Amino acid sequence: MAEQDGPGLRKGTVEKRQALLRGARTVFGREGYTRAGIDEIAAEAGVSTRTLYNHFGGKKNLFREVLLDSAASVTAAHTALIERHLGKVTDIGDDIAALAREWMGRRGEHAPHMLLVRQIISEGPHLPADVIEEWQRIGPRAVTEAVRERFVELGARGLLAVDAANSHEAARYFALLTAGSVTVDTFFGVVPMSAAEVDARVESGVRAFLRLYAVRDES
């Protein structure tokens, strides 16, 4: 009999499901969606292929669960950083710089997710379009929206030259200027970059962002 999800889920069933998610994240990150095989994923997770099908029904559903679970975790971590640094701003330059530094300083914590993202970029046309759209919604777009909302609040307080009209642009530029070059030049963390170089790029990006959106003294 197939294992059933629900409130009465047995502990062993939950553990197998989590093992499958971990194993699939490893295999999808290493092999990509197209090349990843069900047998390989089951072996990585230490379960049978029947258990995999009982839980997820097949590769597409498993990929969906892995990607969305991973994206939600990364989004939660980034949102917490945004709230911590921009929730109670005392010095706009210092607080934005601190956010950017910690954001990039902790990128290694999300290395397995970044491997998945790298595979998405390389395999884009071959991936289920509905899964990619859902990932965008709960992942990158959700994080950008969290930044945008804080920037609008800071604009209303007179701390940034940001309002509803240019807030989406400001949020995108913040990410591109402070993280974009590191992300691209390390190929989502695959190619090493020294901490000193990362810090230099972050600081340069923050300066560029503030040149665009700092409030000018008109006196």
Coordinates of N, CA and C in Angstrom, one line a residue:
M1 N 0.8 -1.2 0.0 CA 0.0 0.0 0.0 C 0.9 1.2 0.0
A2 N 0.5 2.2 -0.8 CA 1.3 3.4 -0.9 C 1.2 4.2 0.4
E3 N 2.3 4.9 0.8 CA 2.4 5.7 2.0 C 1.5 6.9 1.8
Q4 N 0.7 7.3 2.8 CA -0.2 8.4 2.7 C 0.3 9.6 3.4
D5 N 0.2 10.8 2.8 CA 0.5 12.1 3.4 C -0.6 12.5 4.3
G6 N -0.4 13.3 5.3 CA -1.4 13.8 6.1 C -1.0 14.0 7.6
P7 N -1.9 14.4 8.5 CA -1.6 14.6 9.9 C -1.0 13.4 10.6
G8 N -1.5 12.2 10.1 CA -1.0 11.0 10.8 C 0.2 10.4 10.2
L9 N 0.9 11.2 9.4 CA 2.1 10.7 8.7 C 3.1 10.1 9.7
R10 N 3.6 8.8 9.4 CA 4.5 8.2 10.3 C 5.9 8.9 10.2
K11 N 6.6 8.8 11.3 CA 7.9 9.5 11.4 C 8.8 9.0 10.3
G12 N 8.8 7.7 10.0 CA 9.7 7.1 9.0 C 9.4 7.6 7.6
T13 N 8.1 7.9 7.4 CA 7.6 8.4 6.1 C 8.1 9.8 5.9
V14 N 8.0 10.6 6.9 CA 8.5 12.0 6.9 C 10.0 12.0 6.6
E15 N 10.7 11.1 7.3 CA 12.2 11.1 7.1 C 12.5 10.6 5.7
K16 N 11.8 9.7 5.1 CA 12.0 9.3 3.7 C 11.8 10.4 2.8
R17 N 10.7 11.2 3.0 CA 10.4 12.3 2.1 C 11.5 13.3 2.2
Q18 N 12.0 13.6 3.4 CA 13.1 14.6 3.5 C 14.4 14.1 2.9
A19 N 14.6 12.8 3.0 CA 15.8 12.2 2.4 C 15.7 12.3 0.9
L20 N 14.5 12.1 0.3 CA 14.3 12.2 -1.1 C 14.5 13.7 -1.6
L21 N 14.1 14.6 -0.8 CA 14.3 16.0 -1.2 C 15.8 16.4 -1.2
R22 N 16.5 15.9 -0.1 CA 17.9 16.1 -0.1 C 18.6 15.5 -1.2
G23 N 18.3 14.2 -1.5 CA 19.0 13.4 -2.5 C 18.7 14.0 -3.9
A24 N 17.4 14.4 -4.1 CA 17.1 15.0 -5.4 C 17.8 16.4 -5.6
R25 N 17.9 17.2 -4.5 CA 18.6 18.5 -4.7 C 20.0 18.2 -5.1
T26 N 20.7 17.2 -4.5 CA 22.0 16.9 -4.8 C 22.2 16.5 -6.3
V27 N 21.3 15.6 -6.7 CA 21.4 15.0 -8.1 C 21.0 16.1 -9.1
F28 N 19.9 16.8 -8.9 CA 19.5 17.8 -9.8 C 20.5 18.9 -9.9
G29 N 21.2 19.3 -8.8 CA 22.2 20.3 -8.8 C 23.4 19.8 -9.6
R30 N 23.7 18.5 -9.5 CA 24.9 18.0 -10.1 C 24.7 17.7 -11.6
E31 N 23.5 17.1 -11.9 CA 23.3 16.5 -13.3 C 22.3 17.4 -14.1
G32 N 21.6 18.3 -13.4 CA 20.5 19.0 -14.2 C 19.2 18.2 -14.2
Y33 N 18.2 18.8 -14.7 CA 16.9 18.2 -14.7 C 16.8 17.1 -15.8
T34 N 17.3 17.3 -17.0 CA 17.2 16.4 -18.1 C 18.0 15.1 -17.8
R35 N 19.2 15.3 -17.4 CA 20.1 14.1 -17.2 C 19.8 13.3 -15.9
A36 N 19.2 14.0 -14.9 CA 19.0 13.3 -13.6 C 18.0 12.1 -13.8
G37 N 18.4 11.0 -13.3 CA 17.5 9.8 -13.4 C 16.9 9.4 -12.1
I38 N 15.7 8.8 -12.2 CA 14.9 8.4 -11.0 C 15.7 7.4 -10.2
D39 N 16.4 6.5 -10.8 CA 17.1 5.5 -10.1 C 18.3 6.1 -9.3
E40 N 19.0 7.1 -10.0 CA 20.1 7.8 -9.3 C 19.6 8.6 -8.1
I41 N 18.5 9.3 -8.3 CA 18.0 10.1 -7.1 C 17.6 9.2 -6.0
A42 N 16.9 8.0 -6.3 CA 16.5 7.1 -5.2 C 17.8 6.6 -4.5
A43 N 18.8 6.2 -5.3 CA 20.0 5.7 -4.7 C 20.7 6.8 -3.8
E44 N 20.7 8.0 -4.2 CA 21.3 9.1 -3.5 C 20.6 9.3 -2.1
A45 N 19.2 9.1 -2.2 CA 18.4 9.3 -1.0 C 18.4 8.0 -0.1
G46 N 18.8 6.9 -0.6 CA 18.8 5.7 0.2 C 17.5 5.1 0.3
V47 N 16.6 5.2 -0.7 CA 15.3 4.7 -0.7 C 15.0 4.0 -2.1
S48 N 13.9 3.3 -2.2 CA 13.6 2.6 -3.4 C 12.9 3.5 -4.4
T49 N 12.9 3.2 -5.7 CA 12.2 4.0 -6.6 C 10.7 4.0 -6.4
R50 N 10.2 2.9 -5.8 CA 8.8 2.8 -5.5 C 8.4 3.9 -4.5
T51 N 9.3 4.0 -3.5 CA 9.1 5.1 -2.5 C 9.0 6.5 -3.1
L52 N 10.0 6.7 -4.0 CA 10.0 8.0 -4.7 C 8.7 8.2 -5.4
Y53 N 8.2 7.2 -6.2 CA 6.9 7.4 -6.9 C 5.7 7.6 -6.0
N54 N 5.8 6.9 -4.8 CA 4.7 7.0 -3.9 C 4.6 8.4 -3.3
H55 N 5.7 9.0 -3.1 CA 5.7 10.4 -2.5 C 5.5 11.5 -3.6
F56 N 6.1 11.3 -4.8 CA 6.1 12.4 -5.7 C 5.5 12.1 -7.1
G57 N 5.3 10.9 -7.4 CA 4.6 10.6 -8.6 C 5.5 10.6 -9.9
G58 N 6.7 11.2 -9.8 CA 7.6 11.2 -10.9 C 8.6 12.3 -10.8
K59 N 9.4 12.5 -11.9 CA 10.5 13.4 -11.8 C 10.0 14.9 -11.8
K60 N 9.0 15.2 -12.6 CA 8.6 16.6 -12.7 C 8.1 17.1 -11.3
N61 N 7.2 16.3 -10.7 CA 6.7 16.7 -9.4 C 7.8 16.8 -8.3
L62 N 8.8 15.8 -8.4 CA 9.9 15.9 -7.5 C 10.7 17.1 -7.7
F63 N 11.0 17.4 -8.9 CA 11.8 18.7 -9.2 C 11.0 19.9 -8.7
R64 N 9.7 19.9 -8.9 CA 8.9 21.1 -8.4 C 9.1 21.2 -6.9
E65 N 8.9 20.1 -6.2 CA 9.0 20.2 -4.7 C 10.4 20.6 -4.3
V66 N 11.4 20.0 -4.9 CA 12.8 20.4 -4.5 C 13.1 21.8 -4.8
L67 N 12.8 22.3 -6.0 CA 13.1 23.7 -6.3 C 12.3 24.7 -5.5
L68 N 11.0 24.4 -5.3 CA 10.1 25.4 -4.5 C 10.5 25.3 -3.0
D69 N 10.8 24.2 -2.5 CA 11.2 24.1 -1.1 C 12.5 24.8 -0.9
S70 N 13.4 24.6 -1.8 CA 14.7 25.3 -1.7 C 14.6 26.8 -1.8
A71 N 13.7 27.2 -2.8 CA 13.5 28.7 -3.0 C 12.9 29.3 -1.8
A72 N 11.9 28.7 -1.2 CA 11.2 29.2 -0.1 C 12.1 29.4 1.1
S73 N 13.0 28.5 1.3 CA 14.0 28.6 2.4 C 14.9 29.8 2.2
V74 N 15.4 29.9 0.9 CA 16.3 31.0 0.6 C 15.6 32.4 0.7
T75 N 14.4 32.4 0.3 CA 13.6 33.6 0.4 C 13.4 34.0 1.8
A76 N 13.1 33.1 2.7 CA 12.9 33.3 4.1 C 14.2 33.9 4.7
A77 N 15.3 33.3 4.4 CA 16.6 33.8 4.9 C 16.9 35.2 4.4
H78 N 16.7 35.5 3.2 CA 16.9 36.9 2.6 C 15.9 37.9 3.2
T79 N 14.7 37.5 3.4 CA 13.7 38.4 4.0 C 14.1 38.8 5.4
A80 N 14.6 37.8 6.1 CA 15.0 38.1 7.5 C 16.2 39.1 7.5
L81 N 17.1 38.9 6.6 CA 18.2 39.9 6.5 C 17.7 41.3 6.1
I82 N 16.7 41.4 5.2 CA 16.2 42.7 4.8 C 15.5 43.3 6.0
E83 N 14.7 42.6 6.7 CA 14.0 43.1 7.9 C 15.0 43.6 9.0
R84 N 16.1 42.8 9.2 CA 17.0 43.1 10.2 C 17.8 44.4 9.9
H85 N 18.1 44.6 8.6 CA 19.0 45.8 8.3 C 18.2 47.0 7.9
L86 N 17.0 46.8 7.3 CA 16.2 47.9 6.8 C 14.9 48.2 7.6
G87 N 14.7 47.4 8.6 CA 13.5 47.6 9.4 C 13.6 48.8 10.3
K88 N 14.8 49.0 10.9 CA 15.0 50.2 11.8 C 16.3 50.9 11.3
V89 N 16.2 51.6 10.3 CA 17.4 52.3 9.7 C 17.7 53.5 10.6
T90 N 19.0 53.6 10.9 CA 19.5 54.8 11.6 C 20.5 55.6 10.8
D91 N 21.2 54.9 9.9 CA 22.1 55.6 8.9 C 21.9 54.8 7.6
I92 N 21.3 55.5 6.6 CA 20.9 54.8 5.4 C 22.1 54.1 4.7
G93 N 23.2 54.9 4.6 CA 24.4 54.3 3.9 C 24.9 53.1 4.6
D94 N 25.1 53.2 5.9 CA 25.7 52.1 6.7 C 24.8 50.9 6.7
D95 N 23.5 51.1 6.9 CA 22.5 50.0 7.0 C 22.4 49.3 5.6
I96 N 22.4 50.0 4.5 CA 22.3 49.4 3.2 C 23.6 48.6 2.9
A97 N 24.7 49.2 3.3 CA 26.0 48.5 3.1 C 26.1 47.2 4.0
A98 N 25.6 47.3 5.2 CA 25.6 46.1 6.1 C 24.7 45.0 5.5
L99 N 23.5 45.4 5.0 CA 22.7 44.4 4.3 C 23.4 43.7 3.2
A100 N 24.0 44.5 2.3 CA 24.7 44.0 1.1 C 25.8 43.1 1.5
R101 N 26.6 43.5 2.5 CA 27.8 42.7 3.0 C 27.3 41.3 3.5
E102 N 26.3 41.4 4.4 CA 25.8 40.1 5.0 C 25.2 39.2 3.9
W103 N 24.4 39.8 3.1 CA 23.8 39.1 2.0 C 24.8 38.3 1.2
M104 N 25.9 38.9 0.8 CA 26.9 38.2 0.0 C 27.8 37.4 0.9
G105 N 28.0 37.8 2.2 CA 28.9 37.0 3.1 C 28.3 35.7 3.4
R106 N 26.9 35.5 3.3 CA 26.3 34.3 3.7 C 25.8 33.5 2.5
R107 N 26.3 33.9 1.3 CA 25.8 33.2 0.1 C 26.2 31.7 0.1
G108 N 27.3 31.4 0.8 CA 27.7 30.0 0.8 C 26.7 29.1 1.5
E109 N 25.9 29.6 2.4 CA 24.9 28.8 3.0 C 23.8 28.3 2.0
H110 N 23.7 29.0 0.9 CA 22.7 28.6 -0.1 C 23.3 27.9 -1.3
A111 N 24.5 27.4 -1.2 CA 25.2 26.8 -2.3 C 24.4 25.7 -3.0
P112 N 23.7 24.8 -2.3 CA 23.0 23.8 -3.1 C 21.9 24.4 -3.9
H113 N 21.2 25.5 -3.4 CA 20.2 26.1 -4.2 C 20.8 26.8 -5.4
M114 N 22.0 27.4 -5.2 CA 22.6 28.1 -6.3 C 23.0 27.1 -7.5
L115 N 23.3 25.9 -7.1 CA 23.6 24.9 -8.1 C 22.3 24.6 -8.9
L116 N 21.2 24.5 -8.2 CA 19.9 24.3 -8.9 C 19.6 25.5 -9.9
V117 N 19.8 26.7 -9.4 CA 19.6 27.9 -10.2 C 20.5 27.8 -11.5
R118 N 21.7 27.4 -11.3 CA 22.7 27.4 -12.4 C 22.1 26.4 -13.4
Q119 N 21.6 25.3 -13.0 CA 21.0 24.3 -13.9 C 19.8 24.8 -14.6
I120 N 19.0 25.7 -13.9 CA 17.8 26.3 -14.5 C 18.3 27.2 -15.7
I121 N 19.3 27.9 -15.5 CA 19.8 28.8 -16.5 C 20.3 28.1 -17.7
S122 N 21.1 27.0 -17.5 CA 21.6 26.2 -18.6 C 20.6 25.4 -19.3
E123 N 19.6 24.9 -18.6 CA 18.6 24.0 -19.2 C 17.2 24.7 -19.5
G124 N 17.1 26.0 -19.3 CA 15.8 26.7 -19.3 C 14.8 26.1 -20.3
P125 N 15.1 26.0 -21.6 CA 14.1 25.6 -22.5 C 13.5 24.2 -22.3
H126 N 14.3 23.3 -21.6 CA 13.9 21.9 -21.4 C 13.2 21.7 -20.0
L127 N 13.0 22.8 -19.3 CA 12.4 22.6 -17.9 C 10.9 22.9 -18.0
P128 N 10.1 22.3 -17.1 CA 8.6 22.6 -17.1 C 8.4 24.1 -16.8
A129 N 7.7 24.7 -17.8 CA 7.5 26.2 -17.7 C 6.7 26.6 -16.4
D130 N 5.7 25.8 -16.0 CA 4.9 26.1 -14.9 C 5.8 26.1 -13.6
V131 N 6.7 25.1 -13.5 CA 7.6 25.0 -12.4 C 8.5 26.3 -12.3
I132 N 9.0 26.7 -13.4 CA 9.9 27.8 -13.4 C 9.2 29.1 -13.0
E133 N 7.9 29.2 -13.5 CA 7.1 30.4 -13.1 C 6.9 30.4 -11.6
E134 N 6.5 29.3 -11.1 CA 6.3 29.3 -9.6 C 7.5 29.6 -8.8
W135 N 8.7 29.1 -9.3 CA 10.0 29.4 -8.6 C 10.2 30.9 -8.7
Q136 N 10.0 31.5 -9.8 CA 10.2 33.0 -9.9 C 9.3 33.7 -8.9
R137 N 8.1 33.2 -8.8 CA 7.1 33.9 -7.9 C 7.5 33.8 -6.4
I138 N 7.9 32.7 -6.0 CA 8.2 32.5 -4.5 C 9.6 32.7 -4.2
G139 N 10.5 32.8 -5.2 CA 11.9 33.0 -5.0 C 12.4 34.4 -5.4
P140 N 12.9 34.6 -6.6 CA 13.5 35.9 -6.9 C 12.5 37.1 -6.8
R141 N 11.3 36.9 -7.3 CA 10.4 38.0 -7.3 C 9.9 38.4 -5.9
A142 N 9.8 37.4 -5.0 CA 9.4 37.6 -3.6 C 10.5 38.4 -2.9
V143 N 11.8 38.1 -3.1 CA 12.9 38.8 -2.5 C 12.9 40.2 -3.0
T144 N 12.8 40.4 -4.3 CA 12.8 41.8 -4.9 C 11.7 42.6 -4.3
E145 N 10.5 42.0 -4.1 CA 9.4 42.7 -3.6 C 9.6 43.1 -2.1
A146 N 10.3 42.2 -1.3 CA 10.6 42.6 0.0 C 11.5 43.8 0.1
V147 N 12.5 43.8 -0.8 CA 13.4 45.0 -0.9 C 12.6 46.2 -1.3
R148 N 11.8 46.1 -2.3 CA 11.0 47.2 -2.8 C 10.2 47.8 -1.8
E149 N 9.5 47.0 -1.0 CA 8.6 47.5 0.0 C 9.4 48.4 1.1
R150 N 10.5 47.9 1.5 CA 11.3 48.6 2.4 C 11.9 49.9 1.8
F151 N 12.2 49.9 0.5 CA 12.7 51.1 -0.1 C 11.6 52.2 -0.2
V152 N 10.4 51.7 -0.4 CA 9.3 52.7 -0.5 C 9.1 53.3 0.9
E153 N 9.2 52.5 2.0 CA 9.0 53.0 3.3 C 10.2 54.0 3.6
L154 N 11.4 53.7 3.2 CA 12.5 54.6 3.4 C 12.4 55.9 2.6
G155 N 11.8 55.8 1.4 CA 11.5 56.9 0.6 C 10.5 57.8 1.3
A156 N 9.5 57.2 1.9 CA 8.4 58.0 2.6 C 9.0 58.8 3.8
R157 N 10.1 58.2 4.4 CA 10.7 58.8 5.5 C 11.8 59.9 5.1
G158 N 11.9 60.0 3.8 CA 12.9 61.0 3.3 C 14.4 60.5 3.3
L159 N 14.5 59.1 3.4 CA 15.9 58.6 3.5 C 16.4 58.1 2.2
L160 N 15.6 57.9 1.2 CA 15.9 57.5 -0.1 C 15.1 58.2 -1.1
A161 N 15.6 58.5 -2.3 CA 14.9 59.1 -3.3 C 14.1 58.0 -4.1
V162 N 13.2 57.3 -3.4 CA 12.5 56.2 -4.0 C 11.0 56.4 -3.6
D163 N 10.1 56.2 -4.6 CA 8.7 56.2 -4.3 C 8.1 55.0 -5.1
A164 N 6.7 55.0 -5.1 CA 6.1 53.8 -5.8 C 6.4 53.7 -7.3
A165 N 6.7 54.9 -7.9 CA 6.9 54.9 -9.3 C 8.3 54.3 -9.7
N166 N 9.3 54.5 -8.9 CA 10.6 54.0 -9.3 C 11.1 52.9 -8.3
S167 N 10.3 52.4 -7.5 CA 10.7 51.4 -6.4 C 11.1 50.1 -7.0
H168 N 10.4 49.6 -8.1 CA 10.8 48.3 -8.7 C 12.2 48.5 -9.3
E169 N 12.4 49.6 -10.0 CA 13.7 49.8 -10.6 C 14.8 49.9 -9.5
A170 N 14.6 50.6 -8.4 CA 15.5 50.7 -7.3 C 15.9 49.3 -6.7
A171 N 14.9 48.5 -6.5 CA 15.1 47.2 -6.0 C 16.0 46.3 -6.9
R172 N 15.7 46.4 -8.2 CA 16.4 45.6 -9.2 C 17.9 46.1 -9.2
Y173 N 18.1 47.4 -9.2 CA 19.4 48.0 -9.3 C 20.2 47.6 -8.1
F174 N 19.6 47.6 -6.9 CA 20.3 47.2 -5.7 C 20.9 45.8 -5.8
A175 N 20.0 44.9 -6.3 CA 20.5 43.5 -6.4 C 21.6 43.4 -7.5
L176 N 21.4 44.1 -8.6 CA 22.4 44.0 -9.7 C 23.7 44.6 -9.3
L177 N 23.7 45.8 -8.6 CA 24.9 46.5 -8.3 C 25.7 45.9 -7.2
T178 N 25.0 45.3 -6.2 CA 25.7 44.8 -5.0 C 26.0 43.3 -5.2
A179 N 25.2 42.5 -5.9 CA 25.4 41.1 -6.0 C 25.6 40.6 -7.4
G180 N 25.2 41.3 -8.4 CA 25.1 40.8 -9.7 C 26.5 40.4 -10.3
S181 N 27.5 41.2 -10.1 CA 28.8 40.9 -10.8 C 29.4 39.7 -10.1
V182 N 29.3 39.6 -8.8 CA 29.8 38.4 -8.0 C 29.1 37.1 -8.5
T183 N 27.8 37.2 -8.6 CA 27.0 36.0 -9.0 C 27.4 35.6 -10.4
V184 N 27.5 36.5 -11.3 CA 27.8 36.2 -12.7 C 29.3 35.7 -12.8
D185 N 30.2 36.4 -12.2 CA 31.6 36.1 -12.4 C 32.0 34.8 -11.7
T186 N 31.3 34.4 -10.6 CA 31.5 33.1 -10.0 C 30.6 32.0 -10.5
F187 N 29.8 32.3 -11.5 CA 28.9 31.3 -12.1 C 28.1 30.7 -11.0
F188 N 27.4 31.6 -10.2 CA 26.6 31.1 -9.1 C 27.3 30.3 -8.1
G189 N 28.6 30.8 -7.8 CA 29.3 30.2 -6.7 C 30.2 29.0 -7.1
V190 N 30.3 28.7 -8.4 CA 31.1 27.6 -8.8 C 32.6 28.0 -8.9
V191 N 32.8 29.2 -9.4 CA 34.2 29.7 -9.6 C 34.6 30.5 -8.3
P192 N 35.7 30.2 -7.6 CA 36.0 30.9 -6.4 C 36.3 32.4 -6.6
M193 N 36.0 33.2 -5.6 CA 36.3 34.6 -5.6 C 36.7 34.9 -4.2
S194 N 37.8 35.6 -4.0 CA 38.3 35.9 -2.6 C 37.3 36.8 -1.9
A195 N 37.3 36.7 -0.6 CA 36.5 37.5 0.3 C 36.8 39.0 0.1
A196 N 38.0 39.3 -0.1 CA 38.4 40.7 -0.3 C 37.8 41.3 -1.6
E197 N 37.8 40.4 -2.7 CA 37.2 40.9 -4.0 C 35.7 41.0 -3.9
V198 N 35.1 40.1 -3.2 CA 33.6 40.2 -3.0 C 33.3 41.5 -2.2
D199 N 34.0 41.7 -1.1 CA 33.8 43.0 -0.3 C 34.0 44.2 -1.2
A200 N 35.0 44.2 -2.0 CA 35.3 45.4 -2.8 C 34.1 45.6 -3.8
R201 N 33.6 44.6 -4.4 CA 32.5 44.7 -5.4 C 31.2 45.2 -4.7
V202 N 31.0 44.6 -3.5 CA 29.8 45.0 -2.7 C 29.9 46.5 -2.4
E203 N 31.0 46.9 -1.9 CA 31.2 48.3 -1.5 C 31.0 49.3 -2.7
S204 N 31.6 48.9 -3.8 CA 31.5 49.7 -5.0 C 30.0 49.7 -5.5
G205 N 29.3 48.6 -5.4 CA 27.9 48.6 -5.8 C 27.0 49.4 -4.9
V206 N 27.3 49.4 -3.6 CA 26.5 50.3 -2.6 C 26.8 51.7 -3.0
R207 N 28.0 52.1 -3.3 CA 28.3 53.5 -3.6 C 27.5 53.9 -4.9
A208 N 27.5 53.0 -5.9 CA 26.8 53.3 -7.1 C 25.3 53.5 -6.8
F209 N 24.8 52.6 -6.0 CA 23.3 52.6 -5.7 C 23.0 53.9 -5.0
L210 N 23.8 54.3 -4.1 CA 23.5 55.6 -3.3 C 23.7 56.8 -4.2
R211 N 24.6 56.7 -5.2 CA 24.7 57.9 -6.1 C 23.4 58.0 -6.9
L212 N 22.7 56.9 -7.1 CA 21.4 57.0 -7.9 C 20.2 57.4 -7.0
Y213 N 20.2 56.9 -5.7 CA 19.0 57.0 -5.0 C 19.2 57.7 -3.6
A214 N 20.3 58.2 -3.3 CA 20.5 58.9 -2.0 C 19.7 60.2 -2.2
V215 N 19.2 60.7 -1.0 CA 18.5 62.0 -1.0 C 19.5 63.1 -1.1
R216 N 19.3 64.0 -2.0 CA 20.2 65.2 -2.2 C 19.9 66.3 -1.2
D217 N 20.9 66.9 -0.7 CA 20.7 68.1 0.2 C 20.6 69.3 -0.8
E218 N 19.4 69.9 -0.8 CA 19.1 71.0 -1.6 C 19.5 72.4 -1.1
S219 N 20.0 72.4 0.1 CA 20.3 73.6 0.8 C 21.6 74.3 0.1

